[in-house]
mmCIF file of C-alpha atoms in Angstrom:
data_model
loop_
_atom_site.group_PDB
_atom_site.id
_atom_site.type_symbol
_atom_site.label_atom_id
_atom_site.label_comp_id
_atom_site.label_asym_id
_atom_site.label_seq_id
_atom_site.Cartn_x
_atom_site.Cartn_y
_atom_site.Cartn_z
ATOM 1 C CA MET A 1 19.446 -80.545 -13.311
ATOM 2 C CA GLN A 2 17.952 -77.649 -15.020
ATOM 3 C CA ALA A 3 20.365 -77.931 -17.980
ATOM 4 C CA ALA A 4 19.769 -81.790 -18.205
ATOM 5 C CA ALA A 5 16.020 -81.441 -18.389
ATOM 6 C CA ASP A 6 16.270 -78.541 -20.953
ATOM 7 C CA LEU A 7 18.638 -80.662 -23.264
ATOM 8 C CA TYR A 8 16.361 -83.760 -23.004
ATOM 9 C CA LEU A 9 13.209 -81.668 -23.833
ATOM 10 C CA LYS A 10 14.926 -80.016 -26.666
ATOM 11 C CA HIS A 11 15.805 -83.608 -28.006
ATOM 12 C CA CYS A 12 12.388 -85.339 -27.439
ATOM 13 C CA TRP A 13 9.736 -82.482 -27.253
ATOM 14 C CA LYS A 14 9.718 -81.606 -30.826
ATOM 15 C CA ALA A 15 7.425 -79.403 -33.036
ATOM 16 C CA PRO A 16 4.433 -79.141 -33.064
ATOM 17 C CA ARG A 17 5.023 -79.713 -29.372
ATOM 18 C CA ARG A 18 6.408 -76.798 -27.438
ATOM 19 C CA TYR A 19 8.037 -76.276 -24.063
ATOM 20 C CA GLY A 20 9.454 -73.402 -22.062
ATOM 21 C CA ALA A 21 10.945 -72.752 -18.641
ATOM 22 C CA VAL A 22 8.594 -70.754 -16.252
ATOM 23 C CA ALA A 23 10.573 -71.150 -13.022
ATOM 24 C CA PRO A 24 13.636 -72.818 -11.646
ATOM 25 C CA LEU A 25 13.278 -76.535 -12.451
ATOM 26 C CA ALA A 26 9.565 -76.041 -13.742
ATOM 27 C CA PHE A 27 8.590 -76.189 -17.487
ATOM 28 C CA VAL A 28 5.393 -75.699 -19.337
ATOM 29 C CA LEU A 29 4.876 -78.496 -21.902
ATOM 30 C CA ALA A 30 2.388 -77.970 -24.713
ATOM 31 C CA ASP A 31 0.918 -80.637 -27.145
ATOM 32 C CA SER A 32 -2.006 -79.664 -29.281
ATOM 33 C CA ARG A 33 -2.391 -83.181 -30.561
ATOM 34 C CA ALA A 34 -3.087 -84.712 -27.036
ATOM 35 C CA GLU A 35 -5.880 -84.069 -24.430
ATOM 36 C CA ARG A 36 -3.679 -85.291 -21.440
ATOM 37 C CA LEU A 37 0.009 -85.773 -20.733
ATOM 38 C CA ASP A 38 1.091 -89.392 -21.022
ATOM 39 C CA PRO A 39 2.381 -90.525 -17.538
ATOM 40 C CA VAL A 40 4.351 -93.359 -19.120
ATOM 41 C CA GLU A 41 6.169 -90.971 -21.492
ATOM 42 C CA MET A 42 6.915 -88.609 -18.360
ATOM 43 C CA GLN A 43 8.255 -91.634 -16.525
ATOM 44 C CA ALA A 44 10.696 -92.340 -19.255
ATOM 45 C CA LEU A 45 11.980 -88.788 -18.921
ATOM 46 C CA ALA A 46 12.606 -89.711 -15.121
ATOM 47 C CA VAL A 47 14.389 -92.916 -16.079
ATOM 48 C CA GLU A 48 16.608 -91.255 -18.553
ATOM 49 C CA LEU A 49 17.556 -88.405 -16.270
ATOM 50 C CA GLU A 50 18.173 -90.645 -13.415
ATOM 51 C CA ALA A 51 20.465 -92.977 -15.437
ATOM 52 C CA GLY A 52 22.342 -89.991 -16.977
ATOM 53 C CA LEU A 53 22.827 -87.975 -13.554
ATOM 54 C CA PHE A 54 23.618 -91.064 -11.481
ATOM 55 C CA PRO A 55 25.113 -93.622 -13.738
ATOM 56 C CA ARG A 56 27.441 -95.240 -11.000
ATOM 57 C CA ARG A 57 25.261 -95.074 -7.961
ATOM 58 C CA PRO A 58 25.535 -98.247 -5.944
ATOM 59 C CA HIS A 59 22.407 -100.291 -5.402
ATOM 60 C CA SER A 60 22.893 -99.799 -1.597
ATOM 61 C CA GLU A 61 22.251 -95.921 -2.220
ATOM 62 C CA LYS A 62 19.186 -96.435 -4.407
ATOM 63 C CA GLY A 63 16.820 -93.680 -3.955
ATOM 64 C CA ALA A 64 19.341 -91.224 -2.742
ATOM 65 C CA GLY A 65 19.311 -88.250 -5.283
ATOM 66 C CA GLN A 66 16.414 -89.949 -7.153
ATOM 67 C CA VAL A 67 14.897 -87.865 -9.952
ATOM 68 C CA CYS A 68 11.334 -86.931 -9.211
ATOM 69 C CA LEU A 69 8.827 -85.199 -11.683
ATOM 70 C CA LEU A 70 5.717 -83.430 -10.516
ATOM 71 C CA THR A 71 3.209 -82.920 -13.323
ATOM 72 C CA PHE A 72 0.267 -80.528 -13.206
ATOM 73 C CA GLU A 73 -2.448 -80.345 -15.724
ATOM 74 C CA GLY A 74 -4.760 -77.420 -15.400
ATOM 75 C CA ASP A 75 -5.743 -73.929 -16.877
ATOM 76 C CA GLU A 76 -3.028 -71.277 -17.462
ATOM 77 C CA SER A 77 -3.317 -69.412 -14.153
ATOM 78 C CA ALA A 78 -3.391 -72.699 -12.056
ATOM 79 C CA VAL A 79 -0.314 -73.944 -14.048
ATOM 80 C CA LEU A 80 1.608 -70.756 -13.233
ATOM 81 C CA GLN A 81 0.655 -70.957 -9.568
ATOM 82 C CA PHE A 82 1.865 -74.701 -9.331
ATOM 83 C CA ALA A 83 5.138 -73.724 -11.095
ATOM 84 C CA SER A 84 5.878 -71.062 -8.266
ATOM 85 C CA LEU A 85 5.296 -73.590 -5.293
ATOM 86 C CA SER A 86 8.216 -73.535 -2.868
ATOM 87 C CA GLN A 87 10.560 -76.567 -2.210
ATOM 88 C CA ALA A 88 8.850 -77.133 1.010
ATOM 89 C CA ALA A 89 5.478 -77.244 -0.625
ATOM 90 C CA LEU A 90 6.700 -79.610 -3.395
ATOM 91 C CA ALA A 91 8.174 -81.797 -0.567
ATOM 92 C CA GLY A 92 4.823 -81.888 0.970
ATOM 93 C CA LEU A 93 3.242 -83.258 -2.376
ATOM 94 C CA ILE A 94 5.888 -85.878 -2.628
ATOM 95 C CA ALA A 95 5.321 -86.892 1.079
ATOM 96 C CA GLY A 96 1.557 -87.307 0.107
ATOM 97 C CA ARG A 97 0.031 -84.470 1.977
ATOM 98 C CA GLY A 98 -2.099 -83.616 -1.023
ATOM 99 C CA TYR A 99 -2.475 -80.536 -3.200
ATOM 100 C CA ALA A 100 -4.539 -77.534 -1.945
ATOM 101 C CA GLY A 101 -4.025 -75.244 -4.754
ATOM 102 C CA PRO A 102 -6.322 -74.498 -7.848
ATOM 103 C CA PRO A 103 -8.101 -77.510 -9.463
ATOM 104 C CA GLY A 104 -5.902 -79.581 -11.617
ATOM 105 C CA HIS A 105 -4.455 -83.107 -11.954
ATOM 106 C CA VAL A 106 -1.212 -83.586 -10.076
ATOM 107 C CA GLN A 107 1.028 -86.604 -10.287
ATOM 108 C CA VAL A 108 4.351 -87.577 -8.750
ATOM 109 C CA ILE A 109 6.410 -89.592 -11.224
ATOM 110 C CA THR A 110 9.736 -91.302 -10.579
ATOM 111 C CA ALA A 111 11.742 -94.162 -12.293
ATOM 112 C CA GLU A 112 9.941 -96.416 -9.726
ATOM 113 C CA GLU A 113 6.349 -95.286 -9.769
ATOM 114 C CA ILE A 114 3.410 -93.155 -11.082
ATOM 115 C CA ARG A 115 1.280 -91.744 -8.262
ATOM 116 C CA ALA A 116 -1.639 -89.376 -8.359
ATOM 117 C CA VAL A 117 -1.758 -86.719 -5.687
ATOM 118 C CA PRO A 118 -5.157 -86.199 -4.153
ATOM 119 C CA SER A 119 -6.765 -82.657 -3.277
ATOM 120 C CA ALA A 120 -6.016 -81.749 0.341
ATOM 121 C CA PRO A 121 -7.131 -78.995 2.781
ATOM 122 C CA ALA A 122 -4.971 -75.971 2.768
ATOM 123 C CA ALA A 123 -1.795 -76.351 5.009
ATOM 124 C CA THR A 124 0.730 -73.608 5.861
ATOM 125 C CA GLU A 125 4.176 -73.814 4.345
ATOM 126 C CA ALA A 126 5.521 -74.125 7.894
ATOM 127 C CA GLU A 127 3.311 -77.274 8.425
ATOM 128 C CA VAL A 128 4.463 -78.793 5.335
ATOM 129 C CA ALA A 129 8.108 -78.107 5.972
ATOM 130 C CA ALA A 130 7.801 -79.553 9.495
ATOM 131 C CA THR A 131 6.664 -82.922 8.083
ATOM 132 C CA ALA A 132 8.328 -83.241 4.912
ATOM 133 C CA GLY A 133 11.890 -84.493 4.728
ATOM 134 C CA PRO A 134 14.616 -83.744 2.079
ATOM 135 C CA ILE A 135 13.350 -83.889 -1.502
ATOM 136 C CA PRO A 136 14.983 -84.930 -4.740
ATOM 137 C CA PRO A 137 15.114 -82.601 -7.756
ATOM 138 C CA ALA A 138 11.542 -81.971 -9.036
ATOM 139 C CA PHE A 139 9.793 -80.424 -11.942
ATOM 140 C CA GLY A 140 6.345 -79.019 -12.733
ATOM 141 C CA ALA A 141 4.825 -80.007 -16.026
ATOM 142 C CA THR A 142 1.518 -78.680 -17.530
ATOM 143 C CA SER A 143 -1.476 -79.630 -19.637
ATOM 144 C CA PRO A 144 -1.625 -79.748 -23.484
ATOM 145 C CA ALA A 145 -1.769 -76.640 -25.464
ATOM 146 C CA PRO A 146 -5.607 -75.993 -25.435
ATOM 147 C CA ALA A 147 -5.670 -75.663 -21.862
ATOM 148 C CA VAL A 148 -2.291 -73.810 -21.600
ATOM 149 C CA GLU A 149 -2.800 -71.253 -24.307
ATOM 150 C CA ASN A 150 -6.492 -70.153 -23.731
ATOM 151 C CA ALA A 151 -5.751 -67.126 -21.565
ATOM 152 C CA ALA A 152 -9.384 -65.769 -21.933
ATOM 153 C CA LYS A 153 -10.707 -68.822 -20.274
ATOM 154 C CA PRO A 154 -11.569 -68.080 -16.698
ATOM 155 C CA PRO A 155 -10.112 -70.108 -13.934
ATOM 156 C CA ALA A 156 -12.361 -72.951 -12.720
ATOM 157 C CA PRO A 157 -14.364 -72.085 -9.568
ATOM 158 C CA PRO A 158 -13.200 -73.475 -6.358
ATOM 159 C CA ILE A 159 -14.557 -76.979 -5.628
ATOM 160 C CA ALA A 160 -14.719 -79.035 -2.437
ATOM 161 C CA PRO A 161 -12.212 -81.610 -2.147
ATOM 162 C CA ALA A 162 -13.717 -84.929 -3.283
ATOM 163 C CA VAL A 163 -12.499 -88.600 -3.058
ATOM 164 C CA LYS A 164 -11.840 -89.771 -6.620
ATOM 165 C CA PRO A 165 -11.865 -93.367 -7.726
ATOM 166 C CA PRO A 166 -8.396 -94.739 -8.317
ATOM 167 C CA PRO A 167 -7.306 -94.701 -11.941
ATOM 168 C CA PRO A 168 -7.438 -97.843 -13.924
ATOM 169 C CA ALA A 169 -4.279 -100.159 -13.585
ATOM 170 C CA ALA A 170 -1.888 -99.551 -16.279
ATOM 171 C CA THR A 171 -1.374 -103.167 -16.831
ATOM 172 C CA GLY A 172 -3.284 -106.424 -17.245
ATOM 173 C CA TRP A 173 -2.829 -110.086 -18.095
ATOM 174 C CA TRP A 174 -3.286 -112.024 -21.282
ATOM 175 C CA GLY A 175 -4.199 -115.682 -20.803
ATOM 176 C CA VAL A 176 -1.871 -118.230 -22.497
ATOM 177 C CA TYR A 177 -4.001 -120.974 -23.823
ATOM 178 C CA HIS A 178 -3.085 -124.601 -24.752
ATOM 179 C CA PRO A 179 -5.480 -125.778 -27.446
ATOM 180 C CA PRO A 180 -4.672 -129.559 -27.430
ATOM 181 C CA SER A 181 -5.695 -129.863 -23.770
ATOM 182 C CA GLU A 182 -8.257 -126.847 -23.823
ATOM 183 C CA SER A 183 -6.571 -125.331 -20.833
ATOM 184 C CA PHE A 184 -4.823 -122.120 -19.752
ATOM 185 C CA VAL A 185 -1.183 -122.720 -18.836
ATOM 186 C CA GLY A 186 -0.057 -119.178 -17.767
ATOM 187 C CA ALA A 187 -0.293 -115.514 -18.467
ATOM 188 C CA ALA A 188 1.621 -112.671 -19.978
ATOM 189 C CA ILE A 189 1.474 -109.003 -18.624
ATOM 190 C CA GLY A 190 0.595 -106.197 -21.018
ATOM 191 C CA LEU A 191 -0.193 -102.546 -20.997
ATOM 192 C CA ARG A 192 -3.639 -101.178 -21.505
ATOM 193 C CA VAL A 193 -2.641 -98.288 -23.507
ATOM 194 C CA ASP A 194 -1.605 -100.794 -26.295
ATOM 195 C CA LEU A 195 -5.295 -101.539 -26.792
ATOM 196 C CA ASN A 196 -5.712 -98.068 -28.384
ATOM 197 C CA ARG A 197 -2.509 -97.139 -29.991
ATOM 198 C CA ALA A 198 0.803 -98.339 -31.391
ATOM 199 C CA ARG A 199 3.659 -99.180 -29.195
ATOM 200 C CA PRO A 200 6.353 -96.440 -29.126
ATOM 201 C CA ALA A 201 9.817 -97.111 -30.706
ATOM 202 C CA ASP A 202 11.963 -95.057 -28.363
ATOM 203 C CA ASP A 203 14.183 -96.976 -26.036
ATOM 204 C CA ALA A 204 13.540 -94.870 -23.072
ATOM 205 C CA ALA A 205 9.750 -95.090 -23.428
ATOM 206 C CA LEU A 206 10.095 -98.910 -23.787
ATOM 207 C CA LEU A 207 12.169 -99.045 -20.729
ATOM 208 C CA ALA A 208 9.598 -97.140 -18.709
ATOM 209 C CA ARG A 209 6.886 -99.483 -20.053
ATOM 210 C CA ASP A 210 8.908 -102.567 -19.034
ATOM 211 C CA LEU A 211 9.553 -101.191 -15.548
ATOM 212 C CA THR A 212 5.845 -100.451 -15.057
ATOM 213 C CA CYS A 213 5.123 -104.157 -15.977
ATOM 214 C CA LEU A 214 7.795 -105.441 -13.651
ATOM 215 C CA ASN A 215 6.314 -103.268 -10.768
ATOM 216 C CA ASP A 216 2.864 -104.421 -11.374
ATOM 217 C CA ALA A 217 4.012 -108.041 -11.681
ATOM 218 C CA HIS A 218 5.793 -107.795 -8.340
ATOM 219 C CA ALA A 219 2.632 -106.337 -6.770
ATOM 220 C CA ALA A 220 0.708 -109.408 -8.002
ATOM 221 C CA PHE A 221 3.131 -111.798 -6.363
ATOM 222 C CA ALA A 222 1.641 -111.293 -2.935
ATOM 223 C CA ARG A 223 -1.871 -112.334 -4.325
ATOM 224 C CA LEU A 224 -0.386 -115.252 -6.088
ATOM 225 C CA SER A 225 1.290 -116.496 -2.768
ATOM 226 C CA THR A 226 -2.236 -116.579 -1.139
ATOM 227 C CA GLY A 227 -3.670 -118.624 -3.901
ATOM 228 C CA GLN A 228 -5.590 -115.759 -5.591
ATOM 229 C CA GLY A 229 -3.788 -115.968 -8.924
ATOM 230 C CA GLY A 230 -4.087 -119.752 -9.755
ATOM 231 C CA ASP A 231 -1.749 -122.691 -8.835
ATOM 232 C CA GLU A 232 1.881 -122.883 -9.191
ATOM 233 C CA ALA A 233 1.847 -124.598 -12.588
ATOM 234 C CA ALA A 234 0.881 -121.443 -14.485
ATOM 235 C CA VAL A 235 3.905 -119.496 -15.988
ATOM 236 C CA LEU A 236 4.028 -115.719 -15.850
ATOM 237 C CA PHE A 237 5.714 -114.002 -18.737
ATOM 238 C CA LEU A 238 7.194 -110.456 -18.237
ATOM 239 C CA PRO A 239 8.512 -108.201 -21.092
ATOM 240 C CA PHE A 240 11.944 -106.832 -21.741
ATOM 241 C CA SER A 241 13.278 -104.950 -24.729
ATOM 242 C CA PHE A 242 16.063 -106.692 -26.638
ATOM 243 C CA TRP A 243 17.899 -103.477 -27.268
ATOM 244 C CA ASN A 244 17.632 -102.217 -23.624
ATOM 245 C CA LEU A 245 19.004 -105.470 -22.502
ATOM 246 C CA THR A 246 22.210 -104.490 -24.373
ATOM 247 C CA ASN A 247 22.330 -101.078 -22.652
ATOM 248 C CA PRO A 248 24.388 -100.789 -19.368
ATOM 249 C CA SER A 249 22.143 -98.094 -17.775
ATOM 250 C CA SER A 250 18.944 -99.894 -18.793
ATOM 251 C CA LEU A 251 20.306 -103.105 -17.423
ATOM 252 C CA GLU A 252 20.841 -101.305 -14.079
ATOM 253 C CA ALA A 253 17.210 -100.234 -14.088
ATOM 254 C CA TYR A 254 15.991 -103.656 -14.769
ATOM 255 C CA LYS A 255 18.308 -105.107 -12.054
ATOM 256 C CA ARG A 256 17.009 -102.811 -9.387
ATOM 257 C CA ARG A 257 13.447 -103.985 -10.081
ATOM 258 C CA LEU A 258 14.388 -107.708 -10.340
ATOM 259 C CA SER A 259 16.181 -107.594 -7.120
ATOM 260 C CA ARG A 260 12.746 -107.282 -5.358
ATOM 261 C CA PHE A 261 11.482 -110.538 -6.881
ATOM 262 C CA PRO A 262 11.229 -113.340 -4.381
ATOM 263 C CA LEU A 263 13.424 -116.412 -5.250
ATOM 264 C CA ALA A 264 10.376 -118.638 -4.699
ATOM 265 C CA MET A 265 8.758 -117.287 -7.928
ATOM 266 C CA GLN A 266 11.743 -118.133 -10.232
ATOM 267 C CA GLY A 267 10.448 -121.576 -11.136
ATOM 268 C CA ARG A 268 7.151 -120.038 -12.733
ATOM 269 C CA LEU A 269 8.550 -116.788 -14.281
ATOM 270 C CA GLY A 270 9.306 -116.327 -18.111
ATOM 271 C CA ALA A 271 10.968 -113.440 -19.628
ATOM 272 C CA THR A 272 9.767 -112.487 -23.112
ATOM 273 C CA ILE A 273 12.377 -110.450 -25.096
ATOM 274 C CA TYR A 274 10.567 -108.555 -27.772
ATOM 275 C CA ASP A 275 12.115 -106.642 -30.744
ATOM 276 C CA THR A 276 14.485 -109.761 -31.028
ATOM 277 C CA PRO A 277 16.137 -109.157 -34.422
ATOM 278 C CA ARG A 278 16.097 -111.789 -37.219
ATOM 279 C CA GLU A 279 19.755 -112.813 -36.771
ATOM 280 C CA PRO A 280 20.741 -111.754 -33.182
ATOM 281 C CA SER A 281 24.299 -111.996 -31.981
ATOM 282 C CA LEU A 282 24.741 -115.263 -30.322
ATOM 283 C CA GLY A 283 27.100 -113.640 -27.899
ATOM 284 C CA THR A 284 24.573 -110.942 -27.177
ATOM 285 C CA LEU A 285 21.895 -113.651 -26.558
ATOM 286 C CA GLY A 286 24.282 -115.380 -24.333
ATOM 287 C CA GLN A 287 24.790 -112.229 -22.128
ATOM 288 C CA ILE A 288 21.099 -111.563 -21.962
ATOM 289 C CA LYS A 289 20.370 -115.123 -20.711
ATOM 290 C CA THR A 290 23.163 -114.855 -18.182
ATOM 291 C CA PHE A 291 21.595 -111.612 -16.760
ATOM 292 C CA LEU A 292 17.904 -112.977 -16.820
ATOM 293 C CA GLN A 293 18.453 -116.678 -15.647
ATOM 294 C CA SER A 294 18.916 -115.827 -11.953
ATOM 295 C CA THR A 295 15.294 -114.721 -11.951
ATOM 296 C CA PHE A 296 13.539 -116.399 -14.776
ATOM 297 C CA SER A 297 13.286 -120.173 -15.515
ATOM 298 C CA PHE A 298 12.014 -119.492 -19.149
ATOM 299 C CA ILE A 299 13.539 -117.276 -21.777
ATOM 300 C CA ASP A 300 11.139 -116.499 -24.631
ATOM 301 C CA LEU A 301 12.242 -114.719 -27.929
ATOM 302 C CA ASN A 302 9.502 -112.557 -29.231
ATOM 303 C CA ILE A 303 9.797 -112.095 -32.964
ATOM 304 C CA THR A 304 7.680 -110.647 -35.821
ATOM 305 C CA GLU A 305 9.247 -112.657 -38.839
ATOM 306 C CA PRO A 306 7.663 -116.045 -39.118
ATOM 307 C CA ASN A 307 10.561 -117.474 -40.924
ATOM 308 C CA PHE A 308 13.057 -116.842 -38.029
ATOM 309 C CA PRO A 309 16.266 -118.909 -38.621
ATOM 310 C CA VAL A 310 15.806 -121.084 -35.618
ATOM 311 C CA ALA A 311 18.181 -123.696 -37.054
ATOM 312 C CA THR A 312 21.076 -121.264 -36.287
ATOM 313 C CA LEU A 313 20.071 -120.801 -32.818
ATOM 314 C CA PRO A 314 21.808 -122.896 -30.034
ATOM 315 C CA GLY A 315 19.070 -124.605 -28.174
ATOM 316 C CA GLU A 316 20.319 -123.617 -24.750
ATOM 317 C CA LEU A 317 19.747 -119.845 -25.288
ATOM 318 C CA ALA A 318 15.936 -119.881 -25.283
ATOM 319 C CA THR A 319 13.041 -122.127 -24.108
ATOM 320 C CA SER A 320 10.451 -120.719 -26.515
ATOM 321 C CA ILE A 321 9.885 -118.603 -29.573
ATOM 322 C CA THR A 322 6.711 -116.479 -29.779
ATOM 323 C CA LEU A 323 5.585 -114.909 -33.127
ATOM 324 C CA SER A 324 3.781 -111.608 -32.728
ATOM 325 C CA LEU A 325 1.240 -111.169 -35.485
ATOM 326 C CA LEU A 326 1.552 -107.694 -37.069
ATOM 327 C CA ASP A 327 -1.465 -105.446 -37.616
ATOM 328 C CA GLU A 328 -2.198 -106.641 -41.211
ATOM 329 C CA GLU A 329 -5.335 -108.062 -42.969
ATOM 330 C CA LEU A 330 -6.458 -111.494 -41.948
ATOM 331 C CA ARG A 331 -5.044 -113.234 -45.062
ATOM 332 C CA VAL A 332 -1.463 -111.909 -44.327
ATOM 333 C CA ARG A 333 -1.836 -112.975 -40.753
ATOM 334 C CA ILE A 334 -3.051 -116.652 -41.634
ATOM 335 C CA GLU A 335 -0.026 -116.719 -44.010
ATOM 336 C CA ALA A 336 2.362 -115.814 -41.285
ATOM 337 C CA ILE A 337 0.813 -118.497 -39.009
ATOM 338 C CA ALA A 338 1.537 -121.098 -41.819
ATOM 339 C CA LYS A 339 5.133 -120.004 -42.258
ATOM 340 C CA PHE A 340 5.799 -120.088 -38.532
ATOM 341 C CA ALA A 341 4.318 -123.582 -38.370
ATOM 342 C CA ALA A 342 6.777 -124.672 -41.089
ATOM 343 C CA ILE A 343 9.705 -124.375 -38.825
ATOM 344 C CA GLN A 344 8.185 -126.732 -36.247
ATOM 345 C CA GLY A 345 10.754 -129.536 -37.144
ATOM 346 C CA SER A 346 13.671 -127.132 -36.462
ATOM 347 C CA CYS A 347 12.148 -125.934 -33.261
ATOM 348 C CA ARG A 348 11.565 -129.442 -31.929
ATOM 349 C CA ALA A 349 15.238 -130.438 -32.858
ATOM 350 C CA LYS A 350 16.406 -127.472 -30.686
ATOM 351 C CA GLY A 351 13.947 -128.259 -27.894
ATOM 352 C CA VAL A 352 12.312 -124.839 -28.383
ATOM 353 C CA ARG A 353 8.621 -124.379 -27.949
ATOM 354 C CA GLN A 354 6.502 -122.279 -30.376
ATOM 355 C CA ALA A 355 3.822 -119.764 -29.380
ATOM 356 C CA ILE A 356 1.691 -117.295 -31.255
ATOM 357 C CA THR A 357 0.471 -113.925 -29.620
ATOM 358 C CA GLY A 358 -1.765 -111.286 -30.799
ATOM 359 C CA LEU A 359 -4.725 -113.546 -32.075
ATOM 360 C CA ARG A 360 -7.758 -111.532 -32.813
ATOM 361 C CA ASP A 361 -10.403 -113.802 -34.260
ATOM 362 C CA ALA A 362 -11.569 -117.528 -34.296
ATOM 363 C CA LYS A 363 -10.158 -118.112 -37.859
ATOM 364 C CA GLU A 364 -6.652 -117.399 -36.563
ATOM 365 C CA LEU A 365 -7.069 -119.707 -33.714
ATOM 366 C CA ASP A 366 -8.423 -122.372 -36.089
ATOM 367 C CA ALA A 367 -5.255 -121.945 -38.288
ATOM 368 C CA CYS A 368 -3.019 -122.459 -35.200
ATOM 369 C CA ARG A 369 -4.941 -125.606 -34.248
ATOM 370 C CA ALA A 370 -4.740 -126.975 -37.726
ATOM 371 C CA ALA A 371 -0.964 -126.131 -37.795
ATOM 372 C CA GLY A 372 -0.349 -127.868 -34.481
ATOM 373 C CA LEU A 373 0.832 -124.700 -32.679
ATOM 374 C CA ARG A 374 0.369 -125.375 -28.992
ATOM 375 C CA PHE A 375 0.470 -122.034 -27.200
ATOM 376 C CA VAL A 376 -1.571 -118.959 -28.177
ATOM 377 C CA SER A 377 -2.726 -115.682 -26.654
ATOM 378 C CA GLY A 378 -4.379 -112.345 -27.604
ATOM 379 C CA PRO A 379 -7.587 -110.646 -27.636
ATOM 380 C CA ALA A 380 -9.205 -113.605 -29.350
ATOM 381 C CA ILE A 381 -8.388 -115.748 -26.394
ATOM 382 C CA THR A 382 -9.030 -113.573 -23.343
ATOM 383 C CA ASP A 383 -9.525 -109.836 -22.654
ATOM 384 C CA LEU A 384 -6.754 -108.061 -20.764
ATOM 385 C CA MET A 385 -7.527 -109.446 -17.298
ATOM 386 C CA ALA A 386 -6.955 -107.717 -13.847
ATOM 387 C CA SER A 387 -4.982 -110.782 -12.425
ATOM 388 C CA PRO A 388 -3.103 -113.571 -14.079
ATOM 389 C CA VAL A 389 -5.016 -116.853 -14.730
ATOM 390 C CA GLY A 390 -3.609 -119.995 -13.038
ATOM 391 C CA ALA A 391 -3.336 -123.451 -14.690
ATOM 392 C CA SER A 392 -7.034 -124.145 -15.357
ATOM 393 C CA GLN A 393 -9.337 -125.830 -17.837
ATOM 394 C CA ALA A 394 -10.877 -123.428 -20.373
ATOM 395 C CA ARG A 395 -14.382 -124.198 -19.149
ATOM 396 C CA ASP A 396 -13.559 -122.483 -15.910
ATOM 397 C CA LEU A 397 -12.189 -119.318 -17.591
ATOM 398 C CA PRO A 398 -13.222 -116.689 -20.142
ATOM 399 C CA LEU A 399 -12.117 -118.280 -23.351
ATOM 400 C CA LYS A 400 -13.510 -115.878 -25.904
ATOM 401 C CA VAL A 401 -13.524 -118.266 -28.995
ATOM 402 C CA ALA A 402 -13.806 -121.968 -29.076
#
């Protein structure tokens, strides 16, 4: 495990970032360009290590030998103290007993979840060992360079344990709006981090993001079943990376998440396949549809080129095509809307619906209305909401532009 982690960090944690081993299975990570470690990036590390170390593990043994990362962010002395924790103490953190060491931010990160560890009263190692079961391989990671390298900075004074508010949810839901009927017809899950920075390109990071969305969507299903998320006419779209859908280890990770989805939800679930290339292999698309169709009733191809050659696409491979508007000036985005609208005839001939996502102002919505495009979403339509909207009239929901 030590060698596998070291090899991965050597590959992905490149200059000006730095890292070094400070104890068995414990590494200091330094990044002078960031104030905090990115938990989604750390989860990508867990995903890659688990896929690499246990590639053929049967689903029935899921969780056995699962990779677990423990991250700690604090000053230098606190970091080194955390790195020296015993296996029994680490087991206590994973079991949820809390962290009684020097102040710092502790998280348990696996391929399945990201969970903050609260502060806790001090417990003896014997008490921890008595309640904690066997633990998977674990790591300690540290805060960015400014906190790690400032050795002259005195340790923070002890503070009484306090109840912290839960961190904001990593995901939210964009409303999918139907202009002709002035109503919302569904929702698409998205990540809040995308509101402030560009999406990563690395496949492992994209996989971790998708798994986070699938986890949060699954958690929302219980609320939907009690009528808190709208009626059953609303369609919920969940993201999948095209290239990760062609990777066997990534497929296995997706499969584990989808196995939890209730069959009763299938009729209202859509899979949005982003990064779909301009001319995808029809054989690959067929395999992707075969993989997804047991869970999803709708297959959406998310594209960035408005003149996508839909005429060459067999109609049975997708139910819709969604154009994601790029971060360009308004004129370029309006032109992209017009080009995408120009292929409406081909889309209708294939029985494929068209949608636009990423709308950011009223002029873009007006362009979609004028072009006859029937499904739109983005910051101009709704904020990123805490729960998905149901099928409802716009007057009952927060439509941002009219």
